[in-house]
CSV table of N, CA and C in Angstrom, one decimal:
chain,number,residue,atom,x,y,z
A,1,MET,N,55.2,14.8,-31.4
A,1,MET,CA,53.9,15.2,-31.8
A,1,MET,C,53.0,14.0,-32.3
A,2,LEU,N,51.7,14.1,-32.0
A,2,LEU,CA,50.8,13.1,-32.4
A,2,LEU,C,49.9,13.6,-33.5
A,3,TYR,N,49.9,13.0,-34.7
A,3,TYR,CA,49.0,13.4,-35.7
A,3,TYR,C,47.9,12.3,-35.9
A,4,LEU,N,46.7,12.8,-36.1
A,4,LEU,CA,45.6,11.9,-36.3
A,4,LEU,C,45.1,12.1,-37.7
A,5,ALA,N,44.8,11.1,-38.4
A,5,ALA,CA,44.3,11.1,-39.8
A,5,ALA,C,43.0,10.4,-39.8
A,6,THR,N,42.1,11.0,-40.6
A,6,THR,CA,40.8,10.3,-40.8
A,6,THR,C,40.7,9.8,-42.2
A,7,VAL,N,40.2,8.7,-42.4
A,7,VAL,CA,40.0,8.1,-43.7
A,7,VAL,C,38.6,7.6,-43.9
A,8,SER,N,38.0,7.9,-45.0
A,8,SER,CA,36.6,7.5,-45.2
A,8,SER,C,36.5,6.0,-45.3
A,9,SER,N,35.3,5.5,-45.0
A,9,SER,CA,35.1,4.0,-45.1
A,9,SER,C,35.4,3.5,-46.5
A,10,ALA,N,35.0,4.3,-47.5
A,10,ALA,CA,35.2,3.8,-48.9
A,10,ALA,C,36.7,3.7,-49.2
A,11,ALA,N,37.5,4.7,-48.7
A,11,ALA,CA,38.9,4.6,-48.9
A,11,ALA,C,39.5,3.4,-48.3
A,12,VAL,N,39.0,3.0,-47.1
A,12,VAL,CA,39.5,1.9,-46.4
A,12,VAL,C,39.2,0.6,-47.2
A,13,ILE,N,38.0,0.5,-47.7
A,13,ILE,CA,37.6,-0.7,-48.5
A,13,ILE,C,38.5,-0.8,-49.8
A,14,GLU,N,38.6,0.4,-50.5
A,14,GLU,CA,39.4,0.4,-51.7
A,14,GLU,C,40.9,0.1,-51.4
A,15,ALA,N,41.4,0.6,-50.3
A,15,ALA,CA,42.8,0.4,-50.1
A,15,ALA,C,43.1,-1.0,-49.7
A,16,ARG,N,42.2,-1.7,-49.0
A,16,ARG,CA,42.5,-3.0,-48.5
A,16,ARG,C,42.0,-4.1,-49.4
A,17,GLY,N,41.2,-3.7,-50.4
A,17,GLY,CA,40.6,-4.6,-51.4
A,17,GLY,C,39.5,-5.4,-50.8
A,18,ALA,N,39.3,-6.6,-51.3
A,18,ALA,CA,38.2,-7.5,-51.0
A,18,ALA,C,38.1,-7.9,-49.5
A,19,ASP,N,39.3,-7.9,-48.8
A,19,ASP,CA,39.3,-8.3,-47.4
A,19,ASP,C,38.9,-7.1,-46.5
A,20,ALA,N,38.7,-6.0,-47.0
A,20,ALA,CA,38.4,-4.8,-46.2
A,20,ALA,C,37.0,-4.8,-45.6
A,21,SER,N,36.9,-4.3,-44.5
A,21,SER,CA,35.5,-4.2,-43.9
A,21,SER,C,35.4,-2.9,-43.1
A,22,VAL,N,34.2,-2.4,-43.0
A,22,VAL,CA,33.9,-1.3,-42.1
A,22,VAL,C,32.6,-1.8,-41.4
A,23,ASN,N,32.1,-1.1,-40.4
A,23,ASN,CA,30.9,-1.5,-39.7
A,23,ASN,C,29.7,-0.6,-40.0
A,24,VAL,N,28.6,-1.3,-40.2
A,24,VAL,CA,27.3,-0.6,-40.3
A,24,VAL,C,26.6,-1.0,-39.0
A,25,GLU,N,26.1,0.1,-38.3
A,25,GLU,CA,25.4,-0.2,-37.1
A,25,GLU,C,23.9,-0.3,-37.4
A,26,VAL,N,23.3,-1.4,-36.9
A,26,VAL,CA,21.8,-1.6,-37.1
A,26,VAL,C,21.3,-1.8,-35.7
A,27,CYS,N,20.0,-1.3,-35.5
A,27,CYS,CA,19.4,-1.4,-34.2
A,27,CYS,C,18.0,-1.9,-34.3
A,28,THR,N,17.5,-2.5,-33.3
A,28,THR,CA,16.1,-3.0,-33.2
A,28,THR,C,15.2,-2.0,-32.7
A,29,GLY,N,15.7,-0.9,-32.3
A,29,GLY,CA,14.9,0.3,-31.8
A,29,GLY,C,15.6,1.5,-32.3
A,30,PRO,N,15.4,2.7,-31.6
A,30,PRO,CA,16.1,3.9,-32.0
A,30,PRO,C,17.6,3.7,-31.8
A,31,VAL,N,18.4,4.5,-32.4
A,31,VAL,CA,19.9,4.4,-32.2
A,31,VAL,C,20.2,4.4,-30.7
A,32,GLY,N,21.0,3.4,-30.3
A,32,GLY,CA,21.3,3.2,-28.9
A,32,GLY,C,20.5,2.1,-28.2
A,33,THR,N,19.5,1.5,-28.9
A,33,THR,CA,18.7,0.4,-28.4
A,33,THR,C,18.8,-0.8,-29.2
A,34,GLY,N,19.4,-1.9,-28.7
A,34,GLY,CA,19.5,-3.1,-29.4
A,34,GLY,C,20.4,-3.0,-30.6
A,35,CYS,N,21.5,-2.3,-30.5
A,35,CYS,CA,22.3,-2.0,-31.6
A,35,CYS,C,23.5,-3.0,-31.7
A,36,VAL,N,23.9,-3.3,-33.0
A,36,VAL,CA,25.0,-4.2,-33.3
A,36,VAL,C,25.8,-3.6,-34.4
A,37,ASP,N,27.1,-3.6,-34.3
A,37,ASP,CA,28.0,-3.2,-35.4
A,37,ASP,C,28.3,-4.4,-36.2
A,38,ILE,N,27.9,-4.4,-37.5
A,38,ILE,CA,28.1,-5.5,-38.4
A,38,ILE,C,29.2,-5.1,-39.4
A,39,PRO,N,30.3,-5.9,-39.5
A,39,PRO,CA,31.3,-5.6,-40.5
A,39,PRO,C,30.8,-6.0,-41.9
A,40,VAL,N,31.0,-5.1,-42.8
A,40,VAL,CA,30.6,-5.3,-44.2
A,40,VAL,C,31.8,-5.1,-45.1
A,41,GLY,N,31.9,-6.0,-46.1
A,41,GLY,CA,32.9,-5.8,-47.1
A,41,GLY,C,32.2,-5.3,-48.4
A,42,SER,N,32.9,-4.7,-49.3
A,42,SER,CA,32.3,-4.2,-50.5
A,42,SER,C,31.5,-5.3,-51.2
A,43,ASP,N,30.2,-5.0,-51.4
A,43,ASP,CA,29.4,-5.9,-52.2
A,43,ASP,C,29.1,-7.3,-51.6
A,44,ASP,N,29.5,-7.5,-50.4
A,44,ASP,CA,29.2,-8.8,-49.7
A,44,ASP,C,27.7,-8.7,-49.2
A,45,CYS,N,27.1,-9.8,-49.3
A,45,CYS,CA,25.7,-9.9,-48.8
A,45,CYS,C,25.7,-10.4,-47.3
A,46,VAL,N,25.1,-9.6,-46.4
A,46,VAL,CA,24.9,-10.0,-45.0
A,46,VAL,C,23.5,-10.5,-44.8
A,47,ASN,N,23.4,-11.8,-44.6
A,47,ASN,CA,22.1,-12.4,-44.3
A,47,ASN,C,21.9,-12.4,-42.8
A,48,LEU,N,20.7,-12.0,-42.4
A,48,LEU,CA,20.4,-12.0,-41.0
A,48,LEU,C,19.9,-13.3,-40.5
A,49,ASN,N,20.8,-14.3,-40.5
A,49,ASN,CA,20.5,-15.6,-40.0
A,49,ASN,C,21.7,-16.0,-39.2
A,50,GLY,N,21.8,-17.2,-38.7
A,50,GLY,CA,22.9,-17.7,-37.9
A,50,GLY,C,23.0,-16.8,-36.6
A,51,GLY,N,24.2,-16.2,-36.4
A,51,GLY,CA,24.5,-15.3,-35.3
A,51,GLY,C,23.7,-14.0,-35.4
A,52,PHE,N,23.1,-13.6,-36.5
A,52,PHE,CA,22.4,-12.4,-36.6
A,52,PHE,C,20.9,-12.7,-36.7
A,53,VAL,N,20.4,-13.9,-36.4
A,53,VAL,CA,19.0,-14.2,-36.6
A,53,VAL,C,18.1,-13.3,-35.7
A,54,PHE,N,18.6,-12.9,-34.6
A,54,PHE,CA,17.8,-12.0,-33.7
A,54,PHE,C,17.5,-10.6,-34.4
A,55,LEU,N,18.2,-10.3,-35.4
A,55,LEU,CA,18.0,-9.0,-36.2
A,55,LEU,C,17.0,-9.2,-37.4
A,56,ASN,N,16.8,-10.5,-37.8
A,56,ASN,CA,15.9,-10.7,-38.9
A,56,ASN,C,14.5,-10.2,-38.7
A,57,LYS,N,14.1,-9.3,-39.6
A,57,LYS,CA,12.8,-8.7,-39.5
A,57,LYS,C,12.6,-7.8,-38.3
A,58,GLU,N,13.7,-7.3,-37.7
A,58,GLU,CA,13.7,-6.5,-36.5
A,58,GLU,C,14.4,-5.2,-36.6
A,59,ILE,N,15.0,-4.9,-37.7
A,59,ILE,CA,15.8,-3.6,-37.8
A,59,ILE,C,14.9,-2.4,-37.9
A,60,SER,N,15.1,-1.4,-37.0
A,60,SER,CA,14.3,-0.2,-37.1
A,60,SER,C,15.2,1.0,-37.4
A,61,THR,N,16.5,1.0,-37.2
A,61,THR,CA,17.4,2.1,-37.5
A,61,THR,C,18.7,1.5,-38.0
A,62,ALA,N,19.4,2.4,-38.7
A,62,ALA,CA,20.8,2.0,-39.2
A,62,ALA,C,21.6,3.2,-39.3
A,63,VAL,N,22.9,3.1,-39.0
A,63,VAL,CA,23.9,4.1,-39.1
A,63,VAL,C,24.9,3.7,-40.2
A,64,ILE,N,24.9,4.3,-41.3
A,64,ILE,CA,25.8,4.0,-42.4
A,64,ILE,C,26.9,5.0,-42.5
A,65,PRO,N,28.2,4.5,-42.5
A,65,PRO,CA,29.3,5.4,-42.6
A,65,PRO,C,29.4,6.1,-43.9
A,66,ASP,N,30.1,7.3,-43.8
A,66,ASP,CA,30.4,8.0,-45.0
A,66,ASP,C,31.1,7.2,-46.1
A,67,GLY,N,30.8,7.4,-47.3
A,67,GLY,CA,31.4,6.7,-48.4
A,67,GLY,C,30.8,5.4,-48.8
A,68,LEU,N,29.7,5.0,-48.1
A,68,LEU,CA,29.0,3.7,-48.4
A,68,LEU,C,27.6,4.0,-48.9
A,69,VAL,N,27.1,3.1,-49.7
A,69,VAL,CA,25.7,3.0,-50.0
A,69,VAL,C,25.2,1.6,-49.7
A,70,CYS,N,24.1,1.4,-49.0
A,70,CYS,CA,23.7,0.0,-48.6
A,70,CYS,C,22.3,-0.2,-49.0
A,71,THR,N,22.0,-1.4,-49.5
A,71,THR,CA,20.7,-1.8,-49.9
A,71,THR,C,20.2,-2.8,-48.9
A,72,PHE,N,19.0,-2.6,-48.4
A,72,PHE,CA,18.4,-3.5,-47.4
A,72,PHE,C,17.3,-4.2,-48.1
A,73,PHE,N,17.2,-5.6,-47.9
A,73,PHE,CA,16.3,-6.4,-48.7
A,73,PHE,C,15.3,-7.1,-47.7
A,74,GLU,N,14.1,-7.4,-48.2
A,74,GLU,CA,13.2,-8.2,-47.4
A,74,GLU,C,13.5,-9.6,-47.4
A,75,SER,N,14.2,-10.1,-48.5
A,75,SER,CA,14.5,-11.5,-48.6
A,75,SER,C,16.0,-11.8,-48.2
A,76,PHE,N,16.3,-13.0,-47.9
A,76,PHE,CA,17.6,-13.5,-47.7
A,76,PHE,C,18.3,-13.5,-49.1
A,77,GLY,N,19.7,-13.4,-49.1
A,77,GLY,CA,20.4,-13.5,-50.3
A,77,GLY,C,20.6,-12.2,-51.1
A,78,CYS,N,20.1,-11.1,-50.5
A,78,CYS,CA,20.3,-9.8,-51.1
A,78,CYS,C,19.7,-9.8,-52.5
A,79,THR,N,18.5,-10.3,-52.6
A,79,THR,CA,17.8,-10.3,-53.9
A,79,THR,C,16.4,-9.6,-53.8
A,80,SER,N,16.0,-9.0,-54.9
A,80,SER,CA,14.7,-8.3,-54.9
A,80,SER,C,13.8,-9.1,-55.9
A,81,GLN,N,12.5,-9.0,-55.6
A,81,GLN,CA,11.6,-9.6,-56.6
A,81,GLN,C,11.4,-8.7,-57.8
A,82,GLN,N,11.0,-9.3,-58.9
A,82,GLN,CA,10.8,-8.5,-60.1
A,82,GLN,C,9.7,-7.5,-59.8
A,83,GLY,N,9.9,-6.2,-60.2
A,83,GLY,CA,9.0,-5.1,-59.9
A,83,GLY,C,9.4,-4.3,-58.7
A,84,GLY,N,10.3,-4.8,-57.9
A,84,GLY,CA,10.9,-4.0,-56.8
A,84,GLY,C,9.9,-3.7,-55.7
A,85,GLY,N,10.3,-2.8,-54.9
A,85,GLY,CA,9.4,-2.4,-53.7
A,85,GLY,C,9.8,-3.2,-52.5
A,86,ASP,N,10.7,-4.2,-52.6
A,86,ASP,CA,11.0,-5.0,-51.4
A,86,ASP,C,12.5,-4.8,-51.0
A,87,ASP,N,13.0,-3.6,-51.4
A,87,ASP,CA,14.3,-3.2,-50.9
A,87,ASP,C,14.3,-1.6,-50.8
A,88,VAL,N,15.3,-1.2,-50.0
A,88,VAL,CA,15.6,0.3,-50.0
A,88,VAL,C,17.1,0.5,-50.1
A,89,VAL,N,17.5,1.6,-50.7
A,89,VAL,CA,18.9,1.9,-50.9
A,89,VAL,C,19.1,3.2,-50.1
A,90,LEU,N,20.1,3.1,-49.2
A,90,LEU,CA,20.4,4.2,-48.3
A,90,LEU,C,21.9,4.6,-48.3
A,91,THR,N,22.1,5.9,-48.3
A,91,THR,CA,23.5,6.4,-48.3
A,91,THR,C,23.9,6.7,-46.9
A,92,ALA,N,25.1,7.3,-46.7
A,92,ALA,CA,25.6,7.6,-45.4
A,92,ALA,C,24.7,8.4,-44.6
A,93,GLY,N,24.6,8.1,-43.3
A,93,GLY,CA,23.8,8.8,-42.4
A,93,GLY,C,23.1,7.9,-41.4
A,94,THR,N,22.2,8.5,-40.6
A,94,THR,CA,21.4,7.7,-39.6
A,94,THR,C,20.0,7.7,-40.1
A,95,TRP,N,19.4,6.4,-40.2
A,95,TRP,CA,18.1,6.2,-40.9
A,95,TRP,C,17.2,5.6,-39.9
A,96,ASP,N,16.0,6.2,-39.9
A,96,ASP,CA,14.8,5.6,-39.2
A,96,ASP,C,14.0,4.9,-40.2
A,97,PHE,N,13.9,3.5,-40.1
A,97,PHE,CA,13.3,2.7,-41.1
A,97,PHE,C,11.7,2.9,-41.2
A,98,PHE,N,11.1,3.7,-40.3
A,98,PHE,CA,9.7,4.0,-40.4
A,98,PHE,C,9.4,4.9,-41.6
A,99,SER,N,10.5,5.6,-42.1
A,99,SER,CA,10.3,6.4,-43.3
A,99,SER,C,11.7,6.6,-43.9
A,100,VAL,N,11.9,5.8,-45.0
A,100,VAL,CA,13.1,5.9,-45.8
A,100,VAL,C,12.8,6.0,-47.2
A,101,PRO,N,13.7,6.5,-48.1
A,101,PRO,CA,13.4,6.6,-49.5
A,101,PRO,C,13.2,5.2,-50.1
A,102,GLY,N,12.2,5.0,-50.8
A,102,GLY,CA,11.9,3.7,-51.5
A,102,GLY,C,12.4,3.7,-52.9
A,103,THR,N,12.5,2.5,-53.5
A,103,THR,CA,12.9,2.4,-54.9
A,103,THR,C,11.7,2.6,-55.8
A,104,SER,N,10.5,2.4,-55.3
A,104,SER,CA,9.3,2.5,-56.1
A,104,SER,C,8.4,3.7,-55.6
A,105,GLN,N,8.7,4.3,-54.5
A,105,GLN,CA,7.9,5.4,-53.9
A,105,GLN,C,8.9,6.3,-53.2
A,106,PRO,N,8.5,7.6,-53.1
A,106,PRO,CA,9.4,8.6,-52.4
A,106,PRO,C,9.8,8.2,-51.0
A,107,SER,N,8.8,7.6,-50.2
A,107,SER,CA,9.1,7.3,-48.8
A,107,SER,C,8.3,6.0,-48.5
A,108,VAL,N,8.9,5.1,-47.8
A,108,VAL,CA,8.3,3.8,-47.4
A,108,VAL,C,8.6,3.5,-46.0
A,109,ASP,N,7.7,2.7,-45.4
A,109,ASP,CA,7.9,2.2,-44.0
A,109,ASP,C,8.6,0.8,-44.2
A,110,PHE,N,9.9,0.8,-43.9
A,110,PHE,CA,10.7,-0.5,-44.0
A,110,PHE,C,11.0,-1.1,-42.7
A,111,ASN,N,10.3,-0.6,-41.6
A,111,ASN,CA,10.6,-1.1,-40.3
A,111,ASN,C,10.3,-2.6,-40.2
A,112,ASP,N,11.2,-3.3,-39.5
A,112,ASP,CA,11.0,-4.7,-39.3
A,112,ASP,C,10.8,-5.6,-40.5
A,113,LEU,N,11.4,-5.2,-41.6
A,113,LEU,CA,11.3,-6.0,-42.9
A,113,LEU,C,12.6,-6.6,-43.3
A,114,THR,N,13.8,-6.1,-42.9
A,114,THR,CA,15.1,-6.5,-43.4
A,114,THR,C,15.4,-7.9,-43.1
A,115,SER,N,15.8,-8.7,-44.1
A,115,SER,CA,16.4,-10.1,-43.9
A,115,SER,C,17.8,-10.2,-44.4
A,116,SER,N,18.3,-9.2,-45.2
A,116,SER,CA,19.7,-9.2,-45.7
A,116,SER,C,20.0,-7.8,-46.1
A,117,PHE,N,21.3,-7.5,-46.2
A,117,PHE,CA,21.7,-6.2,-46.8
A,117,PHE,C,23.1,-6.3,-47.4
A,118,SER,N,23.4,-5.4,-48.3
A,118,SER,CA,24.7,-5.4,-49.0
A,118,SER,C,25.1,-3.9,-49.1
A,119,CYS,N,26.4,-3.6,-48.9
A,119,CYS,CA,26.9,-2.3,-49.0
A,119,CYS,C,28.1,-2.2,-50.0
A,120,SER,N,28.3,-1.1,-50.6
A,120,SER,CA,29.4,-0.9,-51.5
A,120,SER,C,29.9,0.5,-51.4
A,121,ALA,N,31.1,0.8,-51.8
A,121,ALA,CA,31.7,2.1,-51.8
A,121,ALA,C,31.1,3.0,-52.8
A,122,ILE,N,30.9,4.2,-52.5
A,122,ILE,CA,30.4,5.2,-53.5
A,122,ILE,C,31.5,5.7,-54.4
């Protein structure tokens, strides 16, 4: 007999520790258009430079696995300016960046603004 088990992304990160990673899918258009799976470790900052430079200021959608929360930043280094408004915090699901929950407003257009992001287990 073959048994299949499913494990949440958060459980994988916690079980494997700091070396664990899961993938966040980011796309330059709707899901399925210009998409890349990016491995993320808990609380690691992913800068969209180097091999990811083509995604800098180009992300329009993201698919975040269950058990994760990800913050997308306008600046490199996963930092926000004082006063906020230059980042968005998203939980598991598929997100269209034209309208996402903002930190300073109920809904913001964050399309083509991301330069870095960081995810952690919930």
